[in-house]
Amino acid sequence: MEEDVVSLDAVELGWRVKLELIEEDSCEGFVFTIDPVTSTIVLFNKPAEVRPGQEEAYDVTLVPSHAVERIIVLDRVGDERLALPSPLPPIDEKRMAKREQEAFEAMERAMAALNPDATPEGQAIFDGLDKTMDCTWVDTSINVLDQVKIDPPYGVDDCHSLDGNQNSLQRIQKVLTGIKKRIAKQQRERLEEEQQLLLQQQHQKHQQEDQHEQQEPQKQQE
């Protein structure tokens, strides 16, 4: 029987095809879609073993068109619904709009948390405080819960009460002390890692120099 060879442009969704690849390999499956931008062919198949509760599961294969040598049609399915997975459920537009709004608000909060005028330590302190307390930037000062303002260089003595509540001031100073200790520890660990890496590089360099010096007399003798 003569093989039903077609070009990529002639392939239709739902056909079962065999892709013979340039690397002397092949794959088979139903055509789910062809990406018009990347010219990638997406095939799907029922898995060899179907677990309970995964009756609608499919194996998906992505093949770039430049890797395909020949496309052989194995079955021209008349109705693509016979081959394609069950249709997707209807989209809840209200829910999608809500998720979009939440994502936009999260992006705005993330942008508001960044201060290009603050020092790296100041930004790290802001991020640490903002994890558990509502913080905003006022120039390069940190406003915490509208109760305490922390001015640069963001030490405990740089904390000033905005409402006269000393309990809030002391609580935020305590949290600030913990954050600064954690930042200092991270900086020490990062410095130790950099020093260790530098020592390893120097050791490797010395080893290479020693090997080179040992090889030079051998070359001269030859």
PDB file of C-alpha atoms in Angstrom:
ATOM      1  CA  MET A   1       0.000   0.000   0.000  1.00  0.00           C
ATOM      2  CA  GLU A   2       1.375   3.369  -0.982  1.00  0.00           C
ATOM      3  CA  GLU A   3       2.210   5.669   1.930  1.00  0.00           C
ATOM      4  CA  ASP A   4       0.023   8.748   2.333  1.00  0.00           C
ATOM      5  CA  VAL A   5       2.769  11.391   2.533  1.00  0.00           C
ATOM      6  CA  VAL A   6       1.679  15.035   2.926  1.00  0.00           C
ATOM      7  CA  SER A   7       3.275  18.412   3.544  1.00  0.00           C
ATOM      8  CA  LEU A   8       2.925  20.294   6.823  1.00  0.00           C
ATOM      9  CA  ASP A   9       0.506  22.783   5.259  1.00  0.00           C
ATOM     10  CA  ALA A  10      -1.846  19.949   4.273  1.00  0.00           C
ATOM     11  CA  VAL A  11      -2.088  18.395   7.748  1.00  0.00           C
ATOM     12  CA  GLU A  12      -5.481  18.731   9.425  1.00  0.00           C
ATOM     13  CA  LEU A  13      -6.366  18.572  13.098  1.00  0.00           C
ATOM     14  CA  GLY A  14      -7.449  15.162  14.303  1.00  0.00           C
ATOM     15  CA  TRP A  15      -5.461  13.177  11.748  1.00  0.00           C
ATOM     16  CA  ARG A  16      -3.372  10.324  13.099  1.00  0.00           C
ATOM     17  CA  VAL A  17       0.075  10.767  11.611  1.00  0.00           C
ATOM     18  CA  LYS A  18       3.555   9.333  11.753  1.00  0.00           C
ATOM     19  CA  LEU A  19       6.410  11.826  11.833  1.00  0.00           C
ATOM     20  CA  GLU A  20       9.679  10.511  10.440  1.00  0.00           C
ATOM     21  CA  LEU A  21      12.433  12.632  11.937  1.00  0.00           C
ATOM     22  CA  ILE A  22      15.747  13.709  10.475  1.00  0.00           C
ATOM     23  CA  GLU A  23      17.532  11.948  13.350  1.00  0.00           C
ATOM     24  CA  GLU A  24      16.312   8.571  12.018  1.00  0.00           C
ATOM     25  CA  ASP A  25      13.574   8.322  14.592  1.00  0.00           C
ATOM     26  CA  SER A  26       9.801   8.625  14.428  1.00  0.00           C
ATOM     27  CA  CYS A  27       6.715   9.287  16.515  1.00  0.00           C
ATOM     28  CA  GLU A  28       2.990   8.798  16.025  1.00  0.00           C
ATOM     29  CA  GLY A  29      -0.135  10.441  17.347  1.00  0.00           C
ATOM     30  CA  PHE A  30      -3.210  12.514  16.656  1.00  0.00           C
ATOM     31  CA  VAL A  31      -2.589  16.088  15.565  1.00  0.00           C
ATOM     32  CA  PHE A  32      -3.855  18.369  18.309  1.00  0.00           C
ATOM     33  CA  THR A  33      -2.563  21.638  16.846  1.00  0.00           C
ATOM     34  CA  ILE A  34       0.244  23.217  14.844  1.00  0.00           C
ATOM     35  CA  ASP A  35       1.709  26.387  16.324  1.00  0.00           C
ATOM     36  CA  PRO A  36       1.742  28.956  13.499  1.00  0.00           C
ATOM     37  CA  VAL A  37       4.524  30.982  15.170  1.00  0.00           C
ATOM     38  CA  THR A  38       7.070  28.246  15.937  1.00  0.00           C
ATOM     39  CA  SER A  39       5.770  25.660  13.414  1.00  0.00           C
ATOM     40  CA  THR A  40       5.664  23.109  16.224  1.00  0.00           C
ATOM     41  CA  ILE A  41       3.456  20.051  15.729  1.00  0.00           C
ATOM     42  CA  VAL A  42       1.588  18.925  18.851  1.00  0.00           C
ATOM     43  CA  LEU A  43       0.584  15.260  18.938  1.00  0.00           C
ATOM     44  CA  PHE A  44      -1.362  13.420  21.604  1.00  0.00           C
ATOM     45  CA  ASN A  45      -2.059   9.785  22.402  1.00  0.00           C
ATOM     46  CA  LYS A  46      -3.840   7.790  25.016  1.00  0.00           C
ATOM     47  CA  PRO A  47      -1.234   6.569  27.525  1.00  0.00           C
ATOM     48  CA  ALA A  48      -0.362   2.887  27.516  1.00  0.00           C
ATOM     49  CA  GLU A  49      -1.585   2.576  31.106  1.00  0.00           C
ATOM     50  CA  VAL A  50      -4.582   4.587  32.304  1.00  0.00           C
ATOM     51  CA  ARG A  51      -4.809   5.013  36.060  1.00  0.00           C
ATOM     52  CA  PRO A  52      -8.176   5.279  37.828  1.00  0.00           C
ATOM     53  CA  GLY A  53      -9.404   8.847  37.786  1.00  0.00           C
ATOM     54  CA  GLN A  54      -7.184   9.750  34.830  1.00  0.00           C
ATOM     55  CA  GLU A  55      -9.394   8.501  32.026  1.00  0.00           C
ATOM     56  CA  GLU A  56      -9.097  11.875  30.263  1.00  0.00           C
ATOM     57  CA  ALA A  57      -5.286  11.953  30.525  1.00  0.00           C
ATOM     58  CA  TYR A  58      -3.214  12.106  27.332  1.00  0.00           C
ATOM     59  CA  ASP A  59       0.453  11.856  26.434  1.00  0.00           C
ATOM     60  CA  VAL A  60       1.539  14.980  24.554  1.00  0.00           C
ATOM     61  CA  THR A  61       4.500  15.225  22.166  1.00  0.00           C
ATOM     62  CA  LEU A  62       5.853  18.490  20.747  1.00  0.00           C
ATOM     63  CA  VAL A  63       7.886  18.215  17.541  1.00  0.00           C
ATOM     64  CA  PRO A  64       9.473  21.236  15.789  1.00  0.00           C
ATOM     65  CA  SER A  65       8.808  21.118  12.059  1.00  0.00           C
ATOM     66  CA  HIS A  66      12.490  21.559  11.190  1.00  0.00           C
ATOM     67  CA  ALA A  67      13.142  18.153  12.797  1.00  0.00           C
ATOM     68  CA  VAL A  68      10.596  16.389  10.573  1.00  0.00           C
ATOM     69  CA  GLU A  69      11.698  14.712   7.356  1.00  0.00           C
ATOM     70  CA  ARG A  70       8.352  13.199   6.281  1.00  0.00           C
ATOM     71  CA  ILE A  71       4.732  13.287   7.443  1.00  0.00           C
ATOM     72  CA  ILE A  72       2.782  10.104   6.784  1.00  0.00           C
ATOM     73  CA  VAL A  73      -0.972  10.073   7.347  1.00  0.00           C
ATOM     74  CA  LEU A  74      -2.079   6.882   9.080  1.00  0.00           C
ATOM     75  CA  ASP A  75      -5.743   7.746   9.493  1.00  0.00           C
ATOM     76  CA  ARG A  76      -7.706  10.700   8.152  1.00  0.00           C
ATOM     77  CA  VAL A  77     -10.307  11.009  10.889  1.00  0.00           C
ATOM     78  CA  GLY A  78     -13.455  12.474   9.369  1.00  0.00           C
ATOM     79  CA  ASP A  79     -14.712  14.037  12.585  1.00  0.00           C
ATOM     80  CA  GLU A  80     -11.896  15.455  14.686  1.00  0.00           C
ATOM     81  CA  ARG A  81     -14.060  15.167  17.800  1.00  0.00           C
ATOM     82  CA  LEU A  82     -13.504  11.422  17.632  1.00  0.00           C
ATOM     83  CA  ALA A  83      -9.800  11.964  18.203  1.00  0.00           C
ATOM     84  CA  LEU A  84      -9.493  15.148  20.208  1.00  0.00           C
ATOM     85  CA  PRO A  85      -9.905  15.173  23.995  1.00  0.00           C
ATOM     86  CA  SER A  86     -13.199  16.180  25.524  1.00  0.00           C
ATOM     87  CA  PRO A  87     -13.966  19.885  25.032  1.00  0.00           C
ATOM     88  CA  LEU A  88     -12.913  22.275  27.768  1.00  0.00           C
ATOM     89  CA  PRO A  89     -15.604  23.387  30.226  1.00  0.00           C
ATOM     90  CA  PRO A  90     -17.118  26.843  29.697  1.00  0.00           C
ATOM     91  CA  ILE A  91     -15.046  29.749  31.000  1.00  0.00           C
ATOM     92  CA  ASP A  92     -16.311  31.631  34.038  1.00  0.00           C
ATOM     93  CA  GLU A  93     -15.726  35.185  32.831  1.00  0.00           C
ATOM     94  CA  LYS A  94     -16.460  36.764  36.238  1.00  0.00           C
ATOM     95  CA  ARG A  95     -13.948  34.475  37.914  1.00  0.00           C
ATOM     96  CA  MET A  96     -11.350  35.181  35.232  1.00  0.00           C
ATOM     97  CA  ALA A  97     -11.896  38.938  35.608  1.00  0.00           C
ATOM     98  CA  LYS A  98     -11.496  38.617  39.377  1.00  0.00           C
ATOM     99  CA  ARG A  99      -8.247  36.666  39.004  1.00  0.00           C
ATOM    100  CA  GLU A 100      -6.957  39.226  36.510  1.00  0.00           C
ATOM    101  CA  GLN A 101      -7.763  42.053  38.927  1.00  0.00           C
ATOM    102  CA  GLU A 102      -6.084  40.206  41.812  1.00  0.00           C
ATOM    103  CA  ALA A 103      -2.977  39.629  39.685  1.00  0.00           C
ATOM    104  CA  PHE A 104      -2.903  43.311  38.707  1.00  0.00           C
ATOM    105  CA  GLU A 105      -3.229  44.404  42.336  1.00  0.00           C
ATOM    106  CA  ALA A 106      -0.470  41.982  43.379  1.00  0.00           C
ATOM    107  CA  MET A 107       1.776  43.459  40.679  1.00  0.00           C
ATOM    108  CA  GLU A 108       1.025  46.989  41.914  1.00  0.00           C
ATOM    109  CA  ARG A 109       1.880  45.972  45.497  1.00  0.00           C
ATOM    110  CA  ALA A 110       5.135  44.397  44.323  1.00  0.00           C
ATOM    111  CA  MET A 111       6.071  47.539  42.385  1.00  0.00           C
ATOM    112  CA  ALA A 112       5.206  49.756  45.361  1.00  0.00           C
ATOM    113  CA  ALA A 113       7.496  47.650  47.564  1.00  0.00           C
ATOM    114  CA  LEU A 114      10.544  48.506  45.431  1.00  0.00           C
ATOM    115  CA  ASN A 115      12.454  51.704  46.158  1.00  0.00           C
ATOM    116  CA  PRO A 116      15.316  52.487  43.752  1.00  0.00           C
ATOM    117  CA  ASP A 117      16.533  55.239  46.098  1.00  0.00           C
ATOM    118  CA  ALA A 118      16.922  52.923  49.097  1.00  0.00           C
ATOM    119  CA  THR A 119      20.121  51.056  49.932  1.00  0.00           C
ATOM    120  CA  PRO A 120      20.206  47.275  49.368  1.00  0.00           C
ATOM    121  CA  GLU A 121      20.061  46.766  53.141  1.00  0.00           C
ATOM    122  CA  GLY A 122      17.118  49.161  53.388  1.00  0.00           C
ATOM    123  CA  GLN A 123      15.242  47.241  50.693  1.00  0.00           C
ATOM    124  CA  ALA A 124      16.010  43.938  52.429  1.00  0.00           C
ATOM    125  CA  ILE A 125      14.719  45.321  55.738  1.00  0.00           C
ATOM    126  CA  PHE A 126      11.553  46.599  54.061  1.00  0.00           C
ATOM    127  CA  ASP A 127      10.955  43.193  52.461  1.00  0.00           C
ATOM    128  CA  GLY A 128      11.467  41.452  55.803  1.00  0.00           C
ATOM    129  CA  LEU A 129       9.070  43.742  57.664  1.00  0.00           C
ATOM    130  CA  ASP A 130       6.489  43.691  54.871  1.00  0.00           C
ATOM    131  CA  LYS A 131       6.103  39.916  55.161  1.00  0.00           C
ATOM    132  CA  THR A 132       4.196  40.271  58.442  1.00  0.00           C
ATOM    133  CA  MET A 133       3.311  43.982  58.690  1.00  0.00           C
ATOM    134  CA  ASP A 134       1.878  46.515  56.262  1.00  0.00           C
ATOM    135  CA  CYS A 135       4.763  48.748  55.152  1.00  0.00           C
ATOM    136  CA  THR A 136       5.067  51.672  52.759  1.00  0.00           C
ATOM    137  CA  TRP A 137       7.929  53.845  51.583  1.00  0.00           C
ATOM    138  CA  VAL A 138       8.084  57.532  52.503  1.00  0.00           C
ATOM    139  CA  ASP A 139      11.037  58.723  50.436  1.00  0.00           C
ATOM    140  CA  THR A 140      13.755  56.437  51.845  1.00  0.00           C
ATOM    141  CA  SER A 141      12.056  55.933  55.219  1.00  0.00           C
ATOM    142  CA  ILE A 142       9.901  52.907  56.047  1.00  0.00           C
ATOM    143  CA  ASN A 143       6.403  53.476  57.426  1.00  0.00           C
ATOM    144  CA  VAL A 144       5.271  50.438  59.440  1.00  0.00           C
ATOM    145  CA  LEU A 145       1.535  50.136  60.098  1.00  0.00           C
ATOM    146  CA  ASP A 146       1.298  53.961  60.271  1.00  0.00           C
ATOM    147  CA  GLN A 147       2.682  53.500  63.782  1.00  0.00           C
ATOM    148  CA  VAL A 148       6.461  53.638  63.362  1.00  0.00           C
ATOM    149  CA  LYS A 149       8.794  55.317  60.884  1.00  0.00           C
ATOM    150  CA  ILE A 150      12.262  53.878  60.340  1.00  0.00           C
ATOM    151  CA  ASP A 151      14.792  56.298  58.852  1.00  0.00           C
ATOM    152  CA  PRO A 152      18.106  55.397  57.191  1.00  0.00           C
ATOM    153  CA  PRO A 153      20.376  53.674  58.098  1.00  0.00           C
ATOM    154  CA  TYR A 154      17.469  51.623  59.499  1.00  0.00           C
ATOM    155  CA  GLY A 155      18.855  50.838  62.939  1.00  0.00           C
ATOM    156  CA  VAL A 156      16.871  50.398  66.163  1.00  0.00           C
ATOM    157  CA  ASP A 157      17.664  53.990  67.170  1.00  0.00           C
ATOM    158  CA  ASP A 158      16.282  55.188  63.832  1.00  0.00           C
ATOM    159  CA  CYS A 159      12.764  54.035  64.761  1.00  0.00           C
ATOM    160  CA  HIS A 160      10.318  56.826  65.670  1.00  0.00           C
ATOM    161  CA  SER A 161       6.783  56.384  66.951  1.00  0.00           C
ATOM    162  CA  LEU A 162       4.090  58.075  64.897  1.00  0.00           C
ATOM    163  CA  ASP A 163       1.232  57.579  67.371  1.00  0.00           C
ATOM    164  CA  GLY A 164       3.048  57.656  70.703  1.00  0.00           C
ATOM    165  CA  ASN A 165       2.395  53.946  71.359  1.00  0.00           C
ATOM    166  CA  GLN A 166       5.617  52.708  72.971  1.00  0.00           C
ATOM    167  CA  ASN A 167       4.483  49.094  72.956  1.00  0.00           C
ATOM    168  CA  SER A 168       4.187  49.164  69.157  1.00  0.00           C
ATOM    169  CA  LEU A 169       7.536  50.898  68.902  1.00  0.00           C
ATOM    170  CA  GLN A 170       9.300  48.275  71.025  1.00  0.00           C
ATOM    171  CA  ARG A 171       7.603  45.390  69.192  1.00  0.00           C
ATOM    172  CA  ILE A 172       8.683  46.701  65.776  1.00  0.00           C
ATOM    173  CA  GLN A 173      12.194  47.409  67.073  1.00  0.00           C
ATOM    174  CA  LYS A 174      12.390  43.796  68.225  1.00  0.00           C
ATOM    175  CA  VAL A 175      11.289  42.530  64.799  1.00  0.00           C
ATOM    176  CA  LEU A 176      13.777  44.897  63.133  1.00  0.00           C
ATOM    177  CA  THR A 177      16.603  43.547  65.308  1.00  0.00           C
ATOM    178  CA  GLY A 178      15.795  39.982  64.229  1.00  0.00           C
ATOM    179  CA  ILE A 179      15.713  40.965  60.545  1.00  0.00           C
ATOM    180  CA  LYS A 180      19.052  42.782  60.752  1.00  0.00           C
ATOM    181  CA  LYS A 181      20.639  39.742  62.432  1.00  0.00           C
ATOM    182  CA  ARG A 182      19.319  37.499  59.675  1.00  0.00           C
ATOM    183  CA  ILE A 183      20.611  39.844  56.956  1.00  0.00           C
ATOM    184  CA  ALA A 184      24.016  40.001  58.647  1.00  0.00           C
ATOM    185  CA  LYS A 185      24.141  36.197  58.837  1.00  0.00           C
ATOM    186  CA  GLN A 186      23.236  35.877  55.148  1.00  0.00           C
ATOM    187  CA  GLN A 187      25.932  38.393  54.240  1.00  0.00           C
ATOM    188  CA  ARG A 188      28.538  36.463  56.265  1.00  0.00           C
ATOM    189  CA  GLU A 189      27.530  33.185  54.638  1.00  0.00           C
ATOM    190  CA  ARG A 190      27.652  34.746  51.172  1.00  0.00           C
ATOM    191  CA  LEU A 191      31.085  36.223  51.894  1.00  0.00           C
ATOM    192  CA  GLU A 192      32.358  32.868  53.167  1.00  0.00           C
ATOM    193  CA  GLU A 193      31.069  31.151  50.005  1.00  0.00           C
ATOM    194  CA  GLU A 194      32.806  33.753  47.811  1.00  0.00           C
ATOM    195  CA  GLN A 195      36.050  33.363  49.750  1.00  0.00           C
ATOM    196  CA  GLN A 196      35.830  29.580  49.504  1.00  0.00           C
ATOM    197  CA  LEU A 197      35.250  29.821  45.752  1.00  0.00           C
ATOM    198  CA  LEU A 198      38.207  32.184  45.398  1.00  0.00           C
ATOM    199  CA  LEU A 199      40.447  29.789  47.323  1.00  0.00           C
ATOM    200  CA  GLN A 200      39.351  26.891  45.105  1.00  0.00           C
ATOM    201  CA  GLN A 201      40.093  28.925  41.978  1.00  0.00           C
ATOM    202  CA  GLN A 202      43.525  29.891  43.305  1.00  0.00           C
ATOM    203  CA  HIS A 203      44.253  26.271  44.222  1.00  0.00           C
ATOM    204  CA  GLN A 204      43.283  25.102  40.727  1.00  0.00           C
ATOM    205  CA  LYS A 205      45.423  27.823  39.183  1.00  0.00           C
ATOM    206  CA  HIS A 206      48.455  26.762  41.272  1.00  0.00           C
ATOM    207  CA  GLN A 207      47.893  23.128  40.288  1.00  0.00           C
ATOM    208  CA  GLN A 208      47.817  24.078  36.605  1.00  0.00           C
ATOM    209  CA  GLU A 209      51.002  26.148  37.007  1.00  0.00           C
ATOM    210  CA  ASP A 210      52.755  23.240  38.758  1.00  0.00           C
ATOM    211  CA  GLN A 211      51.706  20.838  35.993  1.00  0.00           C
ATOM    212  CA  HIS A 212      52.973  23.272  33.384  1.00  0.00           C
ATOM    213  CA  GLU A 213      56.333  23.617  35.156  1.00  0.00           C
ATOM    214  CA  GLN A 214      56.654  19.825  35.363  1.00  0.00           C
ATOM    215  CA  GLN A 215      55.908  19.436  31.664  1.00  0.00           C
ATOM    216  CA  GLU A 216      58.469  22.041  30.531  1.00  0.00           C
ATOM    217  CA  PRO A 217      61.622  19.983  31.433  1.00  0.00           C
ATOM    218  CA  GLN A 218      60.121  16.943  29.681  1.00  0.00           C
ATOM    219  CA  LYS A 219      59.597  18.963  26.508  1.00  0.00           C
ATOM    220  CA  GLN A 220      63.166  20.262  26.637  1.00  0.00           C
ATOM    221  CA  GLN A 221      64.560  16.716  27.015  1.00  0.00           C
ATOM    222  CA  GLU A 222      62.566  15.537  24.023  1.00  0.00           C
TER     223      GLU A 222
END
